Coordinates of C-alpha atoms in Angstrom, one line a residue:
M1465 CA 130.7 75.4 57.3
R1466 CA 129.8 75.4 61.0
V1467 CA 129.3 78.8 62.7
E1468 CA 128.0 80.3 65.9
L1469 CA 125.7 83.2 66.3
L1470 CA 126.5 85.8 69.1
I1471 CA 123.9 88.3 70.1
I1472 CA 124.8 91.4 72.1
D1473 CA 122.1 93.3 73.9
T1474 CA 122.5 96.5 76.0
T1475 CA 120.4 96.3 79.1
Q1476 CA 118.9 99.0 81.4
I1477 CA 119.4 101.6 78.7
Q1478 CA 116.8 103.9 80.1
S1479 CA 118.5 104.2 83.5
Y1480 CA 121.8 104.7 81.8
V1481 CA 120.7 107.3 79.3
F1482 CA 118.1 109.2 81.5
G1483 CA 119.6 108.6 84.9
S1484 CA 120.9 112.2 85.2
N1485 CA 119.0 115.4 85.7
R1486 CA 121.4 117.2 83.4
L1487 CA 120.4 117.2 79.8
R1488 CA 124.0 117.4 78.6
E1489 CA 124.9 114.1 80.3
N1490 CA 121.8 112.3 78.9
L1491 CA 122.7 113.5 75.4
C1492 CA 126.2 112.1 75.8
A1493 CA 124.9 108.8 77.2
S1494 CA 122.7 108.3 74.2
Y1495 CA 125.8 108.8 72.0
L1496 CA 127.8 106.2 74.0
V1497 CA 125.0 103.6 73.6
S1498 CA 125.0 104.2 69.9
K1499 CA 128.8 103.9 69.7
A1500 CA 128.7 100.7 71.8
T1501 CA 126.3 98.9 69.5
R1502 CA 127.8 100.1 66.2
D1503 CA 131.2 101.5 65.9
W1504 CA 132.9 99.7 68.8
V1505 CA 131.5 96.4 67.7
A1506 CA 133.3 96.9 64.4
D1507 CA 136.4 98.3 66.0
V1508 CA 137.0 95.1 68.1
L1509 CA 136.6 92.7 65.2
P1510 CA 139.9 91.3 63.8
Y1511 CA 139.4 93.3 60.6
A1512 CA 138.4 96.8 59.5
I1513 CA 134.8 97.5 58.5
D1514 CA 132.7 100.6 57.7
V1515 CA 129.6 100.2 59.8
D1516 CA 127.6 102.1 57.2
K1517 CA 128.6 99.6 54.4
L1518 CA 127.7 96.2 55.8
K1519 CA 126.7 95.0 52.3
E1520 CA 130.3 95.4 51.2
Q1521 CA 131.6 93.1 54.0
P1522 CA 133.1 89.9 52.7
P1523 CA 130.7 87.1 53.6
I1524 CA 131.9 84.6 56.2
E1525 CA 131.5 81.6 53.9
R1526 CA 134.3 82.8 51.7
G1527 CA 136.7 81.7 54.3
E1528 CA 138.5 85.1 54.3
R1529 CA 137.0 86.1 57.6
S1530 CA 136.3 84.4 60.9
A1531 CA 133.5 86.8 61.8
E1532 CA 130.7 88.7 60.1
I1533 CA 128.3 91.3 61.4
I1534 CA 124.7 90.4 60.4
Y1535 CA 122.9 93.4 62.0
M1536 CA 123.5 96.3 64.3
G1537 CA 120.9 98.7 65.8
G1538 CA 118.3 99.3 68.5
G1539 CA 120.8 98.4 71.2
N1540 CA 121.6 95.0 69.6
A1541 CA 124.2 93.4 67.5
F1542 CA 124.2 90.0 65.7
I1543 CA 127.6 88.5 64.8
L1544 CA 128.5 85.2 63.1
F1545 CA 131.8 83.5 64.2
S1546 CA 133.4 80.5 62.4
N1547 CA 136.1 80.3 65.1
P1548 CA 135.2 79.8 68.8
Q1549 CA 138.4 81.4 69.9
T1550 CA 137.8 84.5 67.8
R1551 CA 134.4 84.8 69.5
R1552 CA 135.9 84.5 73.0
D1553 CA 138.6 87.1 72.1
F1554 CA 135.9 89.4 70.8
I1555 CA 133.8 89.2 74.0
R1556 CA 136.9 89.8 76.2
N1557 CA 138.1 92.8 74.1
Y1558 CA 134.7 94.3 73.6
S1559 CA 133.9 94.1 77.4
R1560 CA 137.2 95.8 78.1
K1561 CA 136.4 98.6 75.7
L1562 CA 133.1 99.2 77.4
L1563 CA 134.6 99.3 80.8
E1564 CA 137.1 101.9 79.6
Y1565 CA 135.0 104.1 77.5
A1566 CA 131.4 103.6 78.8
P1567 CA 131.6 102.6 82.5
N1568 CA 128.4 101.2 84.0
L1569 CA 126.8 100.5 80.5
Q1570 CA 125.3 97.0 81.0
V1571 CA 125.6 94.5 78.2
A1572 CA 124.4 90.8 78.0
F1573 CA 125.7 88.1 75.6
A1574 CA 124.2 84.9 74.3
C1575 CA 125.6 82.5 71.8
S1576 CA 124.1 79.6 69.8
A1577 CA 125.5 76.1 69.5
P1578 CA 127.5 75.5 66.3
F1579 CA 125.3 75.0 63.3
D1580 CA 125.7 74.3 59.6
W1581 CA 125.5 77.7 57.9
N1582 CA 124.7 76.2 54.5
D1583 CA 121.9 74.0 55.8
W1584 CA 118.8 76.2 55.5
T1585 CA 116.4 73.4 55.8
N1586 CA 117.5 72.3 59.3
H1587 CA 119.2 75.5 60.6
P1588 CA 117.3 78.5 59.2
L1589 CA 118.8 81.7 60.6
P1590 CA 115.4 83.1 61.9
D1591 CA 115.0 79.9 64.1
V1592 CA 118.6 80.3 65.4
I1593 CA 118.0 83.9 66.2
E1594 CA 114.7 83.1 68.0
T1595 CA 116.5 80.4 70.1
V1596 CA 119.4 82.6 71.1
S1597 CA 117.0 85.5 71.9
E1598 CA 115.2 83.3 74.3
Q1599 CA 118.6 82.3 75.9
L1600 CA 119.4 86.0 76.1
K1601 CA 116.1 86.7 78.0
I1602 CA 117.0 84.1 80.6
E1603 CA 120.5 85.5 80.9
K1604 CA 119.2 89.0 81.5
R1605 CA 116.8 87.8 84.2
Q1606 CA 119.4 85.7 86.0
R1607 CA 122.5 87.8 85.7
L1608 CA 123.7 89.4 88.9
R1609 CA 124.7 93.0 88.5
S1610 CA 127.9 93.9 90.3
Q1611 CA 127.5 96.3 93.2
P1612 CA 130.0 99.1 93.1
L1613 CA 131.7 100.3 96.2
L1614 CA 129.6 103.3 97.4
G1615 CA 132.5 105.1 98.9
L1616 CA 134.3 105.6 102.1
G1617 CA 134.3 108.5 104.6
V1618 CA 137.0 110.3 102.6
T1619 CA 135.4 110.0 99.2
V1620 CA 133.5 112.7 97.4
A1621 CA 130.1 111.7 95.9
C1622 CA 129.2 112.4 92.2
Q1623 CA 126.2 114.8 92.2
S1624 CA 124.7 113.0 89.2
T1625 CA 125.0 109.3 90.2
G1626 CA 125.8 109.3 93.9
L1627 CA 128.7 107.0 93.2
P1628 CA 132.3 107.8 94.4
A1629 CA 133.9 110.6 92.3
T1630 CA 136.9 109.4 90.4
H1631 CA 137.6 112.2 88.0
L1632 CA 137.5 116.0 87.8
A1633 CA 135.2 116.7 84.9
P1634 CA 136.3 119.3 82.4
P1635 CA 134.3 122.5 82.4
A1636 CA 131.3 122.8 80.0
P1637 CA 129.0 125.7 79.1
D1638 CA 127.2 126.8 82.3
L1639 CA 129.0 124.1 84.3
E1640 CA 132.1 124.5 86.5
P1641 CA 134.6 121.7 86.8
D1642 CA 133.4 119.3 89.5
S1643 CA 134.1 115.8 90.8
V1644 CA 132.2 113.1 89.0
S1645 CA 132.1 109.3 88.8
A1646 CA 133.7 107.4 85.9
E1647 CA 130.3 107.0 84.2
I1648 CA 129.6 110.8 84.2
Y1649 CA 133.2 111.6 83.2
A1650 CA 132.8 109.4 80.1
K1651 CA 129.6 111.1 79.2
R1652 CA 130.8 114.6 79.8
K1653 CA 133.9 114.3 77.6
N1654 CA 131.7 113.2 74.6
G1655 CA 129.5 116.3 74.5
E1656 CA 130.9 117.6 71.2
N1657 CA 130.8 114.1 69.6
A1658 CA 127.1 113.7 70.6
T1659 CA 126.2 117.0 69.0
E1660 CA 128.2 116.2 65.8
R1661 CA 126.4 112.9 65.5
L1662 CA 123.0 114.6 65.8
E1663 CA 124.0 117.3 63.2
R1664 CA 125.0 114.6 60.8
F1665 CA 121.6 112.9 61.3
L1666 CA 119.6 116.2 61.3
P1667 CA 121.6 119.0 59.9
L1668 CA 120.7 122.6 60.7
S1669 CA 121.2 125.8 58.8
H1670 CA 123.9 128.2 60.1
E1671 CA 121.2 130.4 61.9
F1672 CA 120.4 127.6 64.4
R1673 CA 122.0 125.1 66.7
Y1674 CA 120.7 122.4 69.0
P1675 CA 120.4 123.3 72.7
Y1676 CA 122.5 121.5 75.3
D1677 CA 120.6 122.8 78.3
L1678 CA 117.0 122.8 79.3
D1679 CA 117.0 126.5 79.7
N1680 CA 117.7 126.9 76.0
L1681 CA 114.4 125.5 74.9
G1682 CA 112.4 128.7 74.4
R1683 CA 112.0 129.7 78.0
S1684 CA 110.5 133.1 78.4
R1685 CA 111.2 135.3 81.4
D1686 CA 108.1 136.0 83.6
E1687 CA 106.1 133.8 81.2
H1688 CA 106.1 130.1 80.4
S1689 CA 109.1 128.0 81.4
T1690 CA 108.0 124.5 80.6
I1691 CA 109.5 121.7 78.6
A1692 CA 108.1 118.5 77.2
V1693 CA 109.8 115.1 77.2
V1694 CA 108.4 113.0 74.3
H1695 CA 108.8 109.3 73.9
A1696 CA 107.4 107.6 70.8
D1697 CA 107.7 103.9 70.1
G1698 CA 106.8 101.9 67.0
D1699 CA 103.7 99.8 67.0
G1700 CA 103.8 96.1 65.9
F1701 CA 107.5 96.2 65.1
G1702 CA 108.3 93.0 67.1
D1703 CA 105.9 90.9 65.1
W1704 CA 107.0 92.3 61.8
L1705 CA 110.7 91.9 62.4
R1706 CA 110.3 88.3 63.6
G1707 CA 108.9 87.5 60.2
I1708 CA 111.8 89.1 58.2
G1709 CA 113.8 86.4 56.3
T1710 CA 111.4 83.5 57.0
T1711 CA 110.5 83.2 53.3
A1712 CA 114.1 83.3 52.2
K1713 CA 115.7 80.4 50.4
S1714 CA 119.1 80.5 52.2
N1715 CA 120.7 82.0 55.3
R1716 CA 122.6 84.4 53.1
E1717 CA 119.4 85.7 51.5
C1718 CA 117.9 86.1 55.0
V1719 CA 120.9 88.2 56.1
H1720 CA 120.5 90.5 53.1
E1721 CA 116.8 90.9 53.9
R1722 CA 117.5 91.8 57.5
R1723 CA 120.2 94.3 56.7
E1724 CA 117.9 95.9 54.1
V1725 CA 115.1 96.3 56.6
S1726 CA 117.5 97.7 59.3
R1727 CA 118.8 100.2 56.9
N1728 CA 115.3 101.2 55.7
I1729 CA 113.9 101.7 59.2
R1730 CA 116.8 104.0 60.0
L1731 CA 116.2 106.0 56.7
A1732 CA 112.4 106.2 57.4
A1733 CA 113.0 107.5 61.0
Q1734 CA 115.6 109.9 59.8
M1735 CA 113.3 111.3 57.0
A1736 CA 110.4 111.6 59.4
M1737 CA 112.5 113.5 61.9
R1738 CA 113.9 115.8 59.1
I1739 CA 110.5 116.7 57.8
T1740 CA 109.2 117.4 61.4
L1741 CA 112.2 119.7 61.9
S1742 CA 111.6 121.4 58.6
I1743 CA 108.0 122.0 59.4
L1744 CA 109.0 123.5 62.8
L1745 CA 111.5 125.9 61.2
S1746 CA 109.1 126.8 58.4
N1747 CA 106.8 128.2 61.0
V1748 CA 109.5 130.6 62.3
E1749 CA 108.7 134.4 62.1
W1750 CA 111.5 136.9 62.4
I1751 CA 110.3 139.8 64.5
D1752 CA 112.7 142.6 65.3
G1753 CA 115.5 140.3 64.2
Q1754 CA 114.5 137.5 66.6
P1755 CA 113.1 134.1 65.6
Q1756 CA 109.7 133.2 67.1
I1757 CA 106.9 130.7 66.6
R1758 CA 103.6 132.4 67.5
Q1759 CA 99.9 131.5 67.9
V1760 CA 97.6 134.3 66.8
N1761 CA 93.8 134.2 66.9
A1762 CA 91.6 135.0 64.0
F1763 CA 91.4 138.7 65.1
G1764 CA 95.2 139.2 65.0
E1765 CA 95.7 139.0 68.8
Q1766 CA 98.8 137.1 69.9
L1767 CA 98.0 134.2 72.3
A1768 CA 101.5 132.7 72.8
S1769 CA 105.0 132.9 71.4
V1770 CA 108.0 130.6 71.7
I1771 CA 111.0 133.0 71.5
F1772 CA 114.3 131.4 70.4
Q1773 CA 117.2 132.1 72.6
R1774 CA 120.4 133.6 71.2
G1775 CA 123.6 131.6 71.7
K1776 CA 126.5 132.9 73.7
D1777 CA 130.3 132.5 73.0
E1778 CA 132.9 131.7 75.6
D1779 CA 133.0 135.3 76.8
G1780 CA 129.3 135.5 77.3
E1781 CA 128.8 137.7 74.2
D1782 CA 125.9 137.2 71.8
T1783 CA 126.5 135.1 68.7
D1784 CA 124.8 135.2 65.3
W1785 CA 123.0 131.9 65.8
W1786 CA 120.0 130.8 67.9
F1787 CA 119.0 127.7 69.8
V1788 CA 116.1 125.8 68.2
P1789 CA 113.6 124.8 70.9
F1790 CA 113.9 121.1 70.0
R1791 CA 116.5 118.4 70.4
P1792 CA 116.3 114.6 69.8
I1793 CA 118.0 112.5 72.5
V1794 CA 117.3 108.9 71.2
F1795 CA 116.9 108.6 67.5
G1796 CA 117.6 106.4 64.5
G1797 CA 115.2 103.6 65.0
D1798 CA 111.5 102.8 65.6
D1799 CA 111.6 104.5 69.0
V1800 CA 112.6 108.1 69.5
T1801 CA 112.9 110.5 72.5
F1802 CA 113.1 114.2 72.1
I1803 CA 112.7 117.3 74.2
C1804 CA 111.1 120.6 73.1
D1805 CA 109.3 123.7 74.4
G1806 CA 106.1 122.4 76.1
R1807 CA 103.8 124.5 73.9
L1808 CA 105.1 122.8 70.8
A1809 CA 105.0 119.2 72.1
L1810 CA 101.5 118.1 70.8
S1811 CA 102.2 119.6 67.3
L1812 CA 105.7 118.1 67.0
T1813 CA 104.6 114.7 68.3
T1814 CA 101.6 114.3 66.0
L1815 CA 103.6 115.6 63.1
Y1816 CA 106.4 113.0 63.7
Q1817 CA 103.9 110.2 64.1
K1818 CA 102.2 111.1 60.8
Q1819 CA 105.5 111.4 59.0
F1820 CA 106.9 108.2 60.5
K1821 CA 104.0 106.2 59.2
L1822 CA 104.2 107.8 55.7
Q1823 CA 108.0 107.2 55.5
M1824 CA 107.6 103.6 56.7
A1825 CA 105.1 103.0 53.9
A1826 CA 107.2 104.7 51.3
I1827 CA 110.7 103.3 52.2
C1828 CA 109.9 100.0 54.0
G1829 CA 106.6 99.1 52.3
Q1830 CA 105.0 98.8 55.7
P1831 CA 102.8 101.6 57.0
L1832 CA 103.6 100.9 60.6
S1833 CA 102.7 103.5 63.1
A1834 CA 104.2 104.9 66.3
S1835 CA 102.4 105.7 69.6
G1836 CA 103.7 108.5 71.8
G1837 CA 103.7 109.9 75.3
I1838 CA 104.3 113.5 76.3
A1839 CA 105.3 114.7 79.8
I1840 CA 104.9 118.5 80.1
V1841 CA 106.9 119.7 83.1
K1842 CA 108.6 122.7 84.6
S1843 CA 112.0 123.3 83.1
H1844 CA 113.8 122.3 86.3
Y1845 CA 111.7 119.3 87.0
P1846 CA 113.9 116.2 87.6
F1847 CA 114.6 115.0 84.1
A1848 CA 114.9 111.3 84.9
R1849 CA 111.4 111.5 86.5
A1850 CA 110.0 113.4 83.4
Y1851 CA 111.3 110.6 81.1
D1852 CA 109.8 107.9 83.3
L1853 CA 106.4 109.7 83.0
A1854 CA 106.8 110.1 79.2
E1855 CA 107.6 106.4 78.9
A1856 CA 104.5 105.5 81.1
L1857 CA 102.3 107.7 78.8
A1858 CA 103.7 106.0 75.7
G1859 CA 102.9 102.7 77.3
S1860 CA 99.4 103.9 78.0
A1861 CA 99.0 105.0 74.4
K1862 CA 100.4 101.7 73.1
K1863 CA 98.1 99.7 75.4
Y1864 CA 95.0 101.5 74.0
R1865 CA 96.3 101.1 70.5
H1866 CA 96.8 97.4 71.0
F1867 CA 93.2 97.1 72.2
L1868 CA 91.9 98.9 69.2
H1869 CA 94.0 96.9 66.8
K1870 CA 92.8 93.7 68.3
T1871 CA 89.1 94.6 68.4
E1872 CA 88.7 97.1 65.5
N1873 CA 91.7 96.4 63.3
Y1874 CA 92.9 99.9 64.0
T1875 CA 96.3 100.5 62.2
D1876 CA 97.4 104.0 63.2
G1877 CA 99.1 105.3 66.4
C1878 CA 97.7 106.7 69.7
I1879 CA 98.8 109.6 71.9
D1880 CA 98.7 110.4 75.6
W1881 CA 100.0 113.4 77.5
H1882 CA 100.1 114.7 81.1
F1883 CA 100.9 118.0 82.8
S1884 CA 103.0 117.6 85.9
L1885 CA 103.4 121.3 86.8
G1886 CA 102.4 121.0 90.5
G1887 CA 104.8 118.2 91.5
L1888 CA 102.2 115.3 91.6
L1889 CA 104.1 112.0 92.1
G1890 CA 103.1 108.4 91.8
D1891 CA 101.7 106.0 89.3
L1892 CA 100.0 107.5 86.3
D1893 CA 96.7 105.6 86.7
A1894 CA 96.6 106.5 90.4
I1895 CA 97.2 110.2 89.7
R1896 CA 94.3 110.2 87.1
Q1897 CA 92.0 108.3 89.4
Q1898 CA 92.6 110.8 92.2
H1899 CA 92.9 114.1 90.4
Y1900 CA 91.2 113.6 87.0
C1901 CA 87.9 111.9 88.0
V1902 CA 84.7 113.3 89.5
T1903 CA 81.7 111.7 91.1
L1904 CA 78.5 112.4 89.1
T1905 CA 75.2 112.3 91.0
G1906 CA 71.5 112.5 89.9
E1907 CA 70.6 110.4 86.9
Q1908 CA 74.1 108.8 87.0
K1909 CA 73.5 107.5 90.5
R1910 CA 76.9 108.4 91.8
Q1911 CA 79.4 107.0 89.4
R1912 CA 83.1 107.9 89.1
S1913 CA 83.7 109.5 85.7
A1914 CA 86.8 110.7 83.9
L1915 CA 87.6 114.3 83.3
T1916 CA 90.0 113.3 80.5
M1917 CA 89.4 111.2 77.4
R1918 CA 93.1 110.3 77.0
P1919 CA 94.7 108.3 75.5
L1920 CA 93.4 109.3 72.1
T1921 CA 93.8 107.9 68.6
N1922 CA 95.8 109.9 66.1
I1923 CA 93.0 109.7 63.5
A1924 CA 89.3 108.9 63.7
N1925 CA 88.5 106.5 66.5
P1926 CA 86.8 103.3 65.3
Q1927 CA 85.7 102.1 68.7
T1928 CA 81.9 101.9 68.9
G1929 CA 80.4 104.5 71.3
V1930 CA 83.5 106.6 71.8
P1931 CA 84.4 108.2 68.4
Y1932 CA 85.2 111.4 70.4
R1933 CA 88.3 109.8 71.9
A1934 CA 90.4 111.0 69.0
W1935 CA 93.1 113.8 68.7
P1936 CA 91.3 115.5 65.7
V1937 CA 88.2 116.0 67.9
V1938 CA 90.2 117.5 70.7
Q1939 CA 92.3 119.5 68.3
Q1940 CA 89.2 121.0 66.8
L1941 CA 88.0 122.0 70.2
V1942 CA 91.3 123.6 71.0
N1943 CA 91.0 125.6 67.8
I1944 CA 87.5 126.8 68.9
F1945 CA 88.7 127.8 72.4
Q1946 CA 91.7 129.7 70.8
D1947 CA 89.4 131.4 68.3
D1948 CA 91.6 130.0 65.5
E1949 CA 91.0 131.3 62.0
R1950 CA 90.4 127.6 61.0
V1951 CA 87.1 127.6 62.8
I1952 CA 86.0 131.3 63.1
T1953 CA 83.0 132.0 60.8
T1954 CA 80.7 134.9 61.7
H1955 CA 81.9 136.2 65.0
Q1956 CA 83.0 139.8 65.2
E1957 CA 85.1 139.4 68.3
P1958 CA 86.9 136.6 70.3
Q1959 CA 84.5 134.3 72.0
W1960 CA 87.0 132.4 74.2
S1961 CA 90.7 133.2 73.6
T1962 CA 90.8 136.5 75.5
R1963 CA 88.1 135.7 78.0
R1964 CA 90.1 133.8 80.6
N1965 CA 87.4 134.1 83.3
K1966 CA 85.0 132.3 81.0
V1967 CA 87.4 129.5 80.2
K1968 CA 88.2 129.1 83.9
A1969 CA 84.5 129.1 84.8
L1970 CA 83.8 126.2 82.3
R1971 CA 86.8 124.2 83.6
D1972 CA 85.5 124.6 87.2
A1973 CA 81.9 123.7 86.2
L1974 CA 83.1 120.5 84.5
R1975 CA 84.7 119.4 87.7
E1976 CA 81.5 120.0 89.6
G1977 CA 79.2 118.1 87.2
P1978 CA 76.3 118.7 84.8
D1979 CA 74.3 120.9 87.1
A1980 CA 77.2 123.4 87.3
V1981 CA 77.6 123.2 83.5
Q1982 CA 73.9 124.2 83.2
R1983 CA 74.5 127.3 85.4
F1984 CA 77.6 128.1 83.3
R1985 CA 75.7 128.0 80.1
T1986 CA 73.0 130.3 81.4
A1987 CA 75.6 132.8 82.8
Y1988 CA 78.1 132.8 80.0
L1989 CA 76.6 131.5 76.7
W1990 CA 73.1 132.9 76.4
Q1991 CA 73.1 135.9 74.1
K1992 CA 69.9 137.7 73.1
G1993 CA 69.0 137.0 69.5
R1994 CA 71.4 134.2 69.2
G1995 CA 68.9 131.6 70.4
T1996 CA 71.4 129.1 71.8
D1997 CA 73.4 128.4 75.0
L1998 CA 75.0 125.2 73.9
L1999 CA 78.7 124.4 74.4
P2000 CA 80.7 123.9 71.2
M2001 CA 79.7 120.8 69.3
L2002 CA 82.1 117.9 69.9
I2003 CA 80.9 115.3 67.4
H2004 CA 77.6 114.6 65.6
G2005 CA 75.2 112.4 67.4
F2006 CA 76.5 113.0 71.0
N2007 CA 74.3 115.9 72.1
D2008 CA 74.8 115.4 75.8
F2009 CA 78.2 117.0 75.5
E2010 CA 76.7 120.3 74.3
T2011 CA 74.1 120.4 77.1
R2012 CA 75.7 118.6 80.1
G2013 CA 79.5 118.7 79.3
W2014 CA 79.5 115.0 79.7
Q2015 CA 78.5 111.9 77.7
N2016 CA 78.4 108.6 79.4
D2017 CA 81.6 108.4 81.6
Y2018 CA 83.6 111.0 79.8
C2019 CA 84.0 114.8 80.0
G2020 CA 84.2 116.2 76.5
Y2021 CA 86.0 119.5 77.1
F2022 CA 88.6 119.2 79.8
D2023 CA 91.4 117.9 77.5
A2024 CA 90.9 120.9 75.2
L2025 CA 90.6 123.4 77.9
E2026 CA 93.8 122.1 79.5
L2027 CA 95.6 122.7 76.2
V2028 CA 94.3 126.3 75.5
D2029 CA 97.5 127.9 76.9
W2030 CA 99.8 125.0 76.0
Y2031 CA 99.2 124.3 72.3
I2032 CA 100.7 126.1 69.4
P2033 CA 99.6 124.6 66.1
L2034 CA 102.1 124.4 63.2
D2035 CA 101.3 125.0 59.6
E2036 CA 102.3 121.8 57.8
E2037 CA 103.0 123.4 54.4
V2038 CA 106.7 123.0 53.8
N2039 CA 108.6 124.2 50.7
D2040 CA 110.2 121.5 48.6
D2041 CA 113.6 123.0 49.4
D2042 CA 113.0 122.2 53.1
N2043 CA 112.7 118.5 52.4
S2044 CA 115.7 118.2 50.2

C-alpha cells in the first residue's frame, strides 16, 4: 500500500502566544495553539477520532480509512494519507478552520513522495520523517508571509497588535469592551476555554483559582510588586526523539513507539508540574484567614511574605476563593512557560526541573533534564519583552549545559536568571558586560571580571576549577545571608538578615574590588573574641573568596546578595495525598 506523510508545523509560535502585553490574551493564544495541533487536526479528518485515544484509531493499512494520525504535540502533527485527494482536501479545510478560529497563526506544510508503507527495509518511517522534516525547514525559510493591510485613515487600531480593529471584544474581568483585531478577538473569546484546559491538566482545590491578570500574582501594596516569567526547555530531546523507532521491525511498530513516547512525555511533564504545584500549596500558611507563603529567619523574624489575593465576583464583592500566585502558560511537553510571584521563581523553577527529570526517568525510562531561564520584572513590565528575556536566559543555560555535557558528560540541567527592575534594554550578554562586570587592578593587572557566576548547574558543577558555579552553592549562601534555620548554629542574633546596611555595604564593596572588600571585613566582620573576619565560606579549597570576595575571574557573593530579598525557599516535604 502506497501512502504519503504530511507534517504540519506551527511557526512563529512565540510571537503569536507572547505578542501581547495582556496576560489574558497570551493564555488564550496558548490554548488556540494547542487546539490547532490536536483537536482541530482530528476535526478536519473525514472521520471522527478521540485525540486522547490514538491507539484505538483503525490503522490505515486496513483499508477502512484514507488517513491516520501518527503523532500530535509540540506544535506538530504527522498524518498518513493513502489518497492524495483526501490530503489536499484536508489541507484546504484545515487552513480554512485556522483562518476562521485562529487568525494570524502561521502554519507550514510538507509532504513526502508516495512510498510503500509495508516496505520497512527501503522506506523506514524514521527516514521518511527526516526527509520531510528537512523539506519543512526549507519551506519555513522560503515562504513569504502575507502582509496584512495596516489600515486606512478611518480605521481604529487594535491596542494589542496595532492591526486594524475588526471586532468589538466582549468585556472581561478588569477590561472594558474595546475594538480589537481578528487575532485578539479570537483569543479573548476563548478565555474560559483556556482556564478549563489548564484546570483539567492541573486541578486546584476549591479554595484556589488560577490568576488571569498579572496583578493577581501575590502583589503587595507598598511592598514588592514583581513577577517572574519562567521558560524551561528539555535538554537533548531532539537527539533522543530522532532515535525513536529506528530499532523497530516495521513501520507499524515504529508508529506505536512514537505514540507511546509522546504520551509518556506528556504524562511526565504533567506529573512534574502537579508535584511542583502541590509543594507550593503545601507551604501555604493561613494567617488571620488569609493564605500566605512566608520566609522567616531562624529567630522567628519574618523576612518576606507572598500574600494570596482574594477573588472578586462580578459585583466586585469578595469571594470564598483565592488566586494562587502561579500560572502555567505553555505546558504539556518538554518545554514549559509559567508566571509566578518573583520571590517564588527560583524555588519553583528548580523544583520543576528536579521533578521533570525524576518523572522522565520513571515514566519514559530516560532521565532527561530541562534547563531554565527566569526573568524577574516589575508587574507592569511589557510582557512580550519579559518573555523574550526569559527565553534568552534559557538559551544561556542550555548553552552552558551543552558545553558541560560535551566536556564533562554532565547530565542534569542548568539555570540562569536576571533582574530587570530598572528598565535596562538590549542583548543579555551586552547588559552583563556593561553592568555586571568590574575591572580589577593590582595583582590582577586590570582585567575585566564578572560580578555574577551565572548560568549555574542545578547540581554539583563538574567543570574543573569552577565548582562554585552551581545553584546549591549559591542557595547555601542565600540561606546564610537570610539567617535561615538550615545554617544557623551558635549565633544568638541575626548576623545578616536584619542588617540591611551591612548587606548593602558588602554589595558595594564587591563592585569596587578586593581592597574595598578588605575594608568591609575590618569594619563589619571583626568581632572581639571571635578571631575571624572572613566572609562566609563558599566552597572548600577556594579561600580567596573568603578574604578577597573574588576567585579568579568570578565574584562569589553577588548572586546570593542579589537574591536576599527575592528568594523564598519552599519546604519540599509533600503529603502523599497531595501527589494523588
